[in-house]
Coordinates of C-alpha atoms and ligand atoms in Angstrom, one line a residue:
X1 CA 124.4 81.9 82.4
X2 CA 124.4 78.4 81.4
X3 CA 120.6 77.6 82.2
X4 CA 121.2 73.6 82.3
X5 CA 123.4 73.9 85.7
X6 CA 120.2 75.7 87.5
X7 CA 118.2 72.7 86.9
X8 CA 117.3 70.1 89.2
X9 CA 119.0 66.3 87.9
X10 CA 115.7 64.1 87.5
X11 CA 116.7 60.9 89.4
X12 CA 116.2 57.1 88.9
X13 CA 113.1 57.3 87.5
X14 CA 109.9 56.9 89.7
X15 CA 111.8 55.7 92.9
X16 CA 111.3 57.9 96.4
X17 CA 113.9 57.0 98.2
X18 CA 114.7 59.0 101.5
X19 CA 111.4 60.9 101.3
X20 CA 108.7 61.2 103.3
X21 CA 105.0 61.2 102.3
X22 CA 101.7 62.2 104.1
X23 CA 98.6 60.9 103.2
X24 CA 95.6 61.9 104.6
X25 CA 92.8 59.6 104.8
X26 CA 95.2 57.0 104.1
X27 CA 93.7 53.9 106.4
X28 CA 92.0 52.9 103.6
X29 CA 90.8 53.1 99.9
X30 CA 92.5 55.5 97.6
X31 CA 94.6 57.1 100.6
X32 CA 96.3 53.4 101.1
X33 CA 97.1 52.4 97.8
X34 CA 98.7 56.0 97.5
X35 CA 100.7 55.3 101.2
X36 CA 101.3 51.6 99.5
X37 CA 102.7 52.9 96.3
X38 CA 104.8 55.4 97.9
X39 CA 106.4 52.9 100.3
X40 CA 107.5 50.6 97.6
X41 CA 109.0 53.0 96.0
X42 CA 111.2 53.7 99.0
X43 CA 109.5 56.4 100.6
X44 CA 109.0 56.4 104.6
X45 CA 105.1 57.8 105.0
X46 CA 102.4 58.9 107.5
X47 CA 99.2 56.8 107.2
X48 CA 96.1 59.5 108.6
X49 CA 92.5 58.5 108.6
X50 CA 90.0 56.7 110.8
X51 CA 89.4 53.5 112.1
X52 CA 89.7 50.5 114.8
X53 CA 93.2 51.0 116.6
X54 CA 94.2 47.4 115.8
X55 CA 92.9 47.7 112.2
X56 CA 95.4 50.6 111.8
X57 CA 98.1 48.7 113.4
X58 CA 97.3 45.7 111.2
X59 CA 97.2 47.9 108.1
X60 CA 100.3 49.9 109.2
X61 CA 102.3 46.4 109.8
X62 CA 101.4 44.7 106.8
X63 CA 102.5 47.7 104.8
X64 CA 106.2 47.6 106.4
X65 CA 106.7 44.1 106.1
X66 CA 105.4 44.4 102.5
X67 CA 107.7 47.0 101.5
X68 CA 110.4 47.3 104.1
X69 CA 109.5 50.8 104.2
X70 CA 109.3 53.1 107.6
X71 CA 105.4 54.2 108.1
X72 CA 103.9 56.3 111.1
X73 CA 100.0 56.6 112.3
X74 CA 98.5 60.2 112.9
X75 CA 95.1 59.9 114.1
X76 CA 94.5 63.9 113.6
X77 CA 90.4 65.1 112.4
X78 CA 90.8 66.7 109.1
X79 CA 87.5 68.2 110.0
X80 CA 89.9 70.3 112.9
X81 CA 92.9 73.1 112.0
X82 CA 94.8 72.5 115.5
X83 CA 95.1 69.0 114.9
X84 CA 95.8 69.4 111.1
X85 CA 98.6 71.9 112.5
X86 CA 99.6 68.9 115.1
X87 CA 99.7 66.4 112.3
X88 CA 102.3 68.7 110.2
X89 CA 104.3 68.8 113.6
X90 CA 104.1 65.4 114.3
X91 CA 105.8 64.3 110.6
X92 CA 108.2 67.2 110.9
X93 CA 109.7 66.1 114.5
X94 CA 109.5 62.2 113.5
X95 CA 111.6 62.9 110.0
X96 CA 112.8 66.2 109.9
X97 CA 111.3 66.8 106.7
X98 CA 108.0 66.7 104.7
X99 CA 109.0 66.5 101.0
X100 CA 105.1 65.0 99.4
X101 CA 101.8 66.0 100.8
X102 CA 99.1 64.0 99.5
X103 CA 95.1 66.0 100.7
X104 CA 93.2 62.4 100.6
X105 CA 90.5 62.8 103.3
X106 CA 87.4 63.0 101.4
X107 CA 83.7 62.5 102.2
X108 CA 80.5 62.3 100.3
X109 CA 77.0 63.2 100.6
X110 CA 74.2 62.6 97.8
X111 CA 70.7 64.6 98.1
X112 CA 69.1 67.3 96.2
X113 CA 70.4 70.9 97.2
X114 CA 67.9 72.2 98.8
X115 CA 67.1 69.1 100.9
X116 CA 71.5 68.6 102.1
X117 CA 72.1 69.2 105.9
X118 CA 73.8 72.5 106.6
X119 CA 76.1 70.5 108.9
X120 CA 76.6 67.8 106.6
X121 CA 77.7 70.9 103.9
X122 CA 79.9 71.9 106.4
X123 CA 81.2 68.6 107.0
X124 CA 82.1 67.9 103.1
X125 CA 83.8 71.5 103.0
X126 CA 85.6 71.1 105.6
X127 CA 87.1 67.4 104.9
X128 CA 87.3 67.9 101.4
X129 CA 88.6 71.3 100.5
X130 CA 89.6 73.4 104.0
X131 CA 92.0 70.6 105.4
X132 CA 93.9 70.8 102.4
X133 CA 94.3 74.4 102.7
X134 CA 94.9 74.0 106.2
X135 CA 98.0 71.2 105.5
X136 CA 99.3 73.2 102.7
X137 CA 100.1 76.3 104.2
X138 CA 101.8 74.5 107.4
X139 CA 103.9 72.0 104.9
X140 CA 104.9 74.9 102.6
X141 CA 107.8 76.4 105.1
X142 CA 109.0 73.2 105.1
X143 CA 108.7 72.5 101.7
X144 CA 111.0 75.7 101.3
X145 CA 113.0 75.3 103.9
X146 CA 114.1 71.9 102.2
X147 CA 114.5 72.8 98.9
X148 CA 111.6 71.7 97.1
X149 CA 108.2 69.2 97.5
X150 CA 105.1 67.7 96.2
X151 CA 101.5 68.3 97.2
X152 CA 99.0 65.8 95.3
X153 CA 95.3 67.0 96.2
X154 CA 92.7 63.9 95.5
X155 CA 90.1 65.7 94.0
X156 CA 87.4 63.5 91.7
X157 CA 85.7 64.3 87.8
X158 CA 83.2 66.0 90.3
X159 CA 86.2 68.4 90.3
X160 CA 86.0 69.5 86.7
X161 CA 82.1 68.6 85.7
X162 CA 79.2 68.7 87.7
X163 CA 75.9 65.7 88.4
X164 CA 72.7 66.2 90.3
X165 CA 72.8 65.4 93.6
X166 CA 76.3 66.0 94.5
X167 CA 76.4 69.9 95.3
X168 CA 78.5 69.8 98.3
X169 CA 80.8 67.3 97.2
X170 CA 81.2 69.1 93.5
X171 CA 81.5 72.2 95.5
X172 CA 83.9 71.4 97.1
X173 CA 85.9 69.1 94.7
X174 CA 86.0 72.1 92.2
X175 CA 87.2 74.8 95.0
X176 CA 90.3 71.8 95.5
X177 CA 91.5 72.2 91.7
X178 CA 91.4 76.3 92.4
X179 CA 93.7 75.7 95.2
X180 CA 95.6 73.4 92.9
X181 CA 96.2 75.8 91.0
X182 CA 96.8 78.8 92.6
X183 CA 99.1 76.8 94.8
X184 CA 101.6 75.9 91.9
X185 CA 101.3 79.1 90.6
X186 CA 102.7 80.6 94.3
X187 CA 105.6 77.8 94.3
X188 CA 106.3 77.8 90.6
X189 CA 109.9 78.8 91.2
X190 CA 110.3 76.8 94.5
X191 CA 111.1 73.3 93.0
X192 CA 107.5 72.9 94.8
X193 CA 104.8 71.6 92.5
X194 CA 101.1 71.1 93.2
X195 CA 98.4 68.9 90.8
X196 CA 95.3 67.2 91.1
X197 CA 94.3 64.3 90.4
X198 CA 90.4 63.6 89.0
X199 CA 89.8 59.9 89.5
X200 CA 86.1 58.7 88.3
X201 CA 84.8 55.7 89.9
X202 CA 87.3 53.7 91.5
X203 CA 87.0 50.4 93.2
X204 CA 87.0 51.0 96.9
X205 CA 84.9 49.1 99.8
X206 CA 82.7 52.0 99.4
X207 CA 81.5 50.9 96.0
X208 CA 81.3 47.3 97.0
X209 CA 78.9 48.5 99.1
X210 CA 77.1 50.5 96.9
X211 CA 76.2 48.0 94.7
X212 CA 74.5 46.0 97.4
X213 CA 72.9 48.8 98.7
X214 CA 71.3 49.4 94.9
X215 CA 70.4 45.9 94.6
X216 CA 69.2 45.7 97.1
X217 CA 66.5 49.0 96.8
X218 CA 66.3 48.7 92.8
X219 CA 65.6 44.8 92.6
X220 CA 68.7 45.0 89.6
X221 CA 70.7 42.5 88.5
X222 CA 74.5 43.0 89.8
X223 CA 75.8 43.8 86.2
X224 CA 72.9 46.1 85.7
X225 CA 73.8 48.3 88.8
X226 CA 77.0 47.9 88.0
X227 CA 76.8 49.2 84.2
X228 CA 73.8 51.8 84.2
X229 CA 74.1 53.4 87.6
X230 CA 77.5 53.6 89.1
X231 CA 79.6 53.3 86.2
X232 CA 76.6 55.1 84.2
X233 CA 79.3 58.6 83.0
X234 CA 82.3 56.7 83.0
X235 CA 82.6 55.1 79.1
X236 CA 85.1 52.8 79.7
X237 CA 82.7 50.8 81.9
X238 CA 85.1 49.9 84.2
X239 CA 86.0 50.9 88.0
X240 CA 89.9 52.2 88.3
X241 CA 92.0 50.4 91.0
X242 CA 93.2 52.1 93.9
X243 CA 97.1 50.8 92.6
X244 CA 96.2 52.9 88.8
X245 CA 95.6 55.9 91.3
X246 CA 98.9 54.6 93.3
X247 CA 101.1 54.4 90.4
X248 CA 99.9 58.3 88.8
X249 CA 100.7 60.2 92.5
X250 CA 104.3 58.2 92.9
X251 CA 104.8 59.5 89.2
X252 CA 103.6 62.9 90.0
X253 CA 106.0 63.0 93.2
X254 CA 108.8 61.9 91.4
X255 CA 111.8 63.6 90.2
X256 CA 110.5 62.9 86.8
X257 CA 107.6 65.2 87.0
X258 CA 109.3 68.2 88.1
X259 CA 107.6 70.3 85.3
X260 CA 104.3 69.3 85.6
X261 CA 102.5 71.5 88.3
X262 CA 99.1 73.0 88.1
X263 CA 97.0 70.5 86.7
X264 CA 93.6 68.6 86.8
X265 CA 94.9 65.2 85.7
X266 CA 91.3 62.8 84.9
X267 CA 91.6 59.3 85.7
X268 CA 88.3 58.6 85.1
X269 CA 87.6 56.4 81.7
X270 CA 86.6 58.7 79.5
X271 CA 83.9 60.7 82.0
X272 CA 85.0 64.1 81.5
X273 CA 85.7 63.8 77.8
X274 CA 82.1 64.2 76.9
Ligands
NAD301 P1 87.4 55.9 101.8 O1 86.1 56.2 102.5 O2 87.8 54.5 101.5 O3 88.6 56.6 102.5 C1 88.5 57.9 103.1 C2 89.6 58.1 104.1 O4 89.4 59.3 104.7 C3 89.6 57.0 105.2 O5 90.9 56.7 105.6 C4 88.9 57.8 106.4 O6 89.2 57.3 107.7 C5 89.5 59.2 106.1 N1 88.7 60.2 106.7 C6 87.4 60.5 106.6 N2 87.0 61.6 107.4 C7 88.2 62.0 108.0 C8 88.5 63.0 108.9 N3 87.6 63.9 109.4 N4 89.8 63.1 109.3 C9 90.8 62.3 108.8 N5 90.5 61.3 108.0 C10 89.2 61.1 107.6 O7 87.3 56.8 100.4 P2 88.0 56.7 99.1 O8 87.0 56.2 98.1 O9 89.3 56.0 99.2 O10 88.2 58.2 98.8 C11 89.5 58.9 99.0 C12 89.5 60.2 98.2 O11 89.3 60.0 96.8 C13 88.4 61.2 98.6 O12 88.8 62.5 98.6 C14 87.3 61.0 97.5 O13 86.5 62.1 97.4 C15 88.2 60.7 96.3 N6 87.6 60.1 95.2 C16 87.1 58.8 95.4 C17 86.5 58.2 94.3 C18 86.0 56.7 94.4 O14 85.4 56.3 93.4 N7 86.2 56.0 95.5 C19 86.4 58.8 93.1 C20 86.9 60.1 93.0 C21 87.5 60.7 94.1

């Protein structure tokens, strides 16, 4: 058997063209520079995530006339399975297909273990690691059915290493890289693949407002909080833009990275070299 004719033809490098992407938690942050990456490289995606209803539409327009790209709105509670199942519906009438999954949604809570809300750890579980399973399993038949696909899970360093306070969102940031790769290791031979990506700190409206939250209760300088408290594990001192995270996941969905599945890919500066 000549092996090379079994293998899939890696196309124009990086460009998605005729696919179609869902992001959840994609009406801001991370989850939007991912939906904006995709849709300039050709893609047609489903934005998913909260927010005011003209916000979305805002977001959702600017991001078509940006990239001439075709992008629906799915309003469906990651924290809910019938509406996750709705939401894989919903992209499979609109397109037909489903060929990248992208498990955004994500949460976090900060407090010593034994003083975190048994709700609020059901809450971080639930967004963070059980929607993914939940979107994964009603996008594979589709995924086979088609021929092949991409699931990208968002998990964080918090994936790989642990840091006090953060036991629910560790938790369940390190259960996201087991289904990462257990998940590849089921679609191996399915022209499916499955990674994660790690990031560290990256600069969201979240961290903006962090800072001025710890300025505000530490009495630091900005630089100070900045340096020695947010970006106090990353070595590179420096927040990663939602676009760095953009550019990684339109590589990982591309035909180019066909053989890389199964991975916990840091983007985080240095943090989990230590
Ligand atoms: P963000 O708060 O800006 O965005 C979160 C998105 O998830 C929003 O669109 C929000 O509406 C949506 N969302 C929240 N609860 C939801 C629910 N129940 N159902 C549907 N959508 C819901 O956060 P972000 O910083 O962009 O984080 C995105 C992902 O990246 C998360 O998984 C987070 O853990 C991960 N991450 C972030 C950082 C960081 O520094 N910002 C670092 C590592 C990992």
């Amino acid at each position: 058997m000549n092996i090379a004719l079994t293998q899939p033809t890696v196309g124009t490098a990086g460009r998605l063209d005729g696919k179609v992407a869902l992001v959840t938690g994609s009406t801001s942050g991370i989850g939007f520079g991912i939906a904006r990456s995709f849709a300039s490289a050709g893609a047609s995606v489903v934005i998913n995530g909260f927010g005011k209803p003209e916000e979305i539409r805002d977001t959702i327009g600017t991001l078509q006339n940006e990239t001439g790209a075709k992008a629906i709105y799915s309003a469906a509670d990651m924290t809910k399975p019938d509406e996750i199942a709705g939401m894989v519906n919903f992209v499979l009438e609109a397109f037909s297909r489903l060929d990248i999954l992208v498990n955004n949604a994500g949460i976090f809570h900060v407090g010593p273990v034994d003083q975190v809300p048994a709700d609020k750890w059901d809450a971080v579980l639930a967004i963070n690691l059980s929607s993914a399973f939940h979107t994964t399993r009603h996008a594979l038949p589709a995924m086979r059915r088609q021929g092949g696909g991409r699931i990208i899970n968002i998990a964080s360093a918090l994936g790989l290493v642990g840091l006090p306070l953060t036991s629910a969102y560790a938790a369940a940031k390190h259960g996201i890289v087991g289904l990462t790769r257990v998940v590849a290791l089921e679609t191996a031979e399915q022209n499916i693949t499955c990674n994660a990506i790690c990031p560290g700190n990256v600069w969201t409206p979240l961290a903006e407002a962090h800072i001025a939250d710890q300025i505000q209760t530490r009495g630091l300088p900005r630089e100070e909080v900045i340096r020695n408290i947010l970006l106090a594990e990353q070595p590179n001192k420096r927040f990663a833009m939602v676009e760095e995270i953009g550019a990684l996941a339109a590589f990982l969905a591309s035909d180019a990275a066909a053989s890389i599945t199964g991975v916990a890919l840091p983007i985080d500066g240095g943090w989990t070299a230590h």
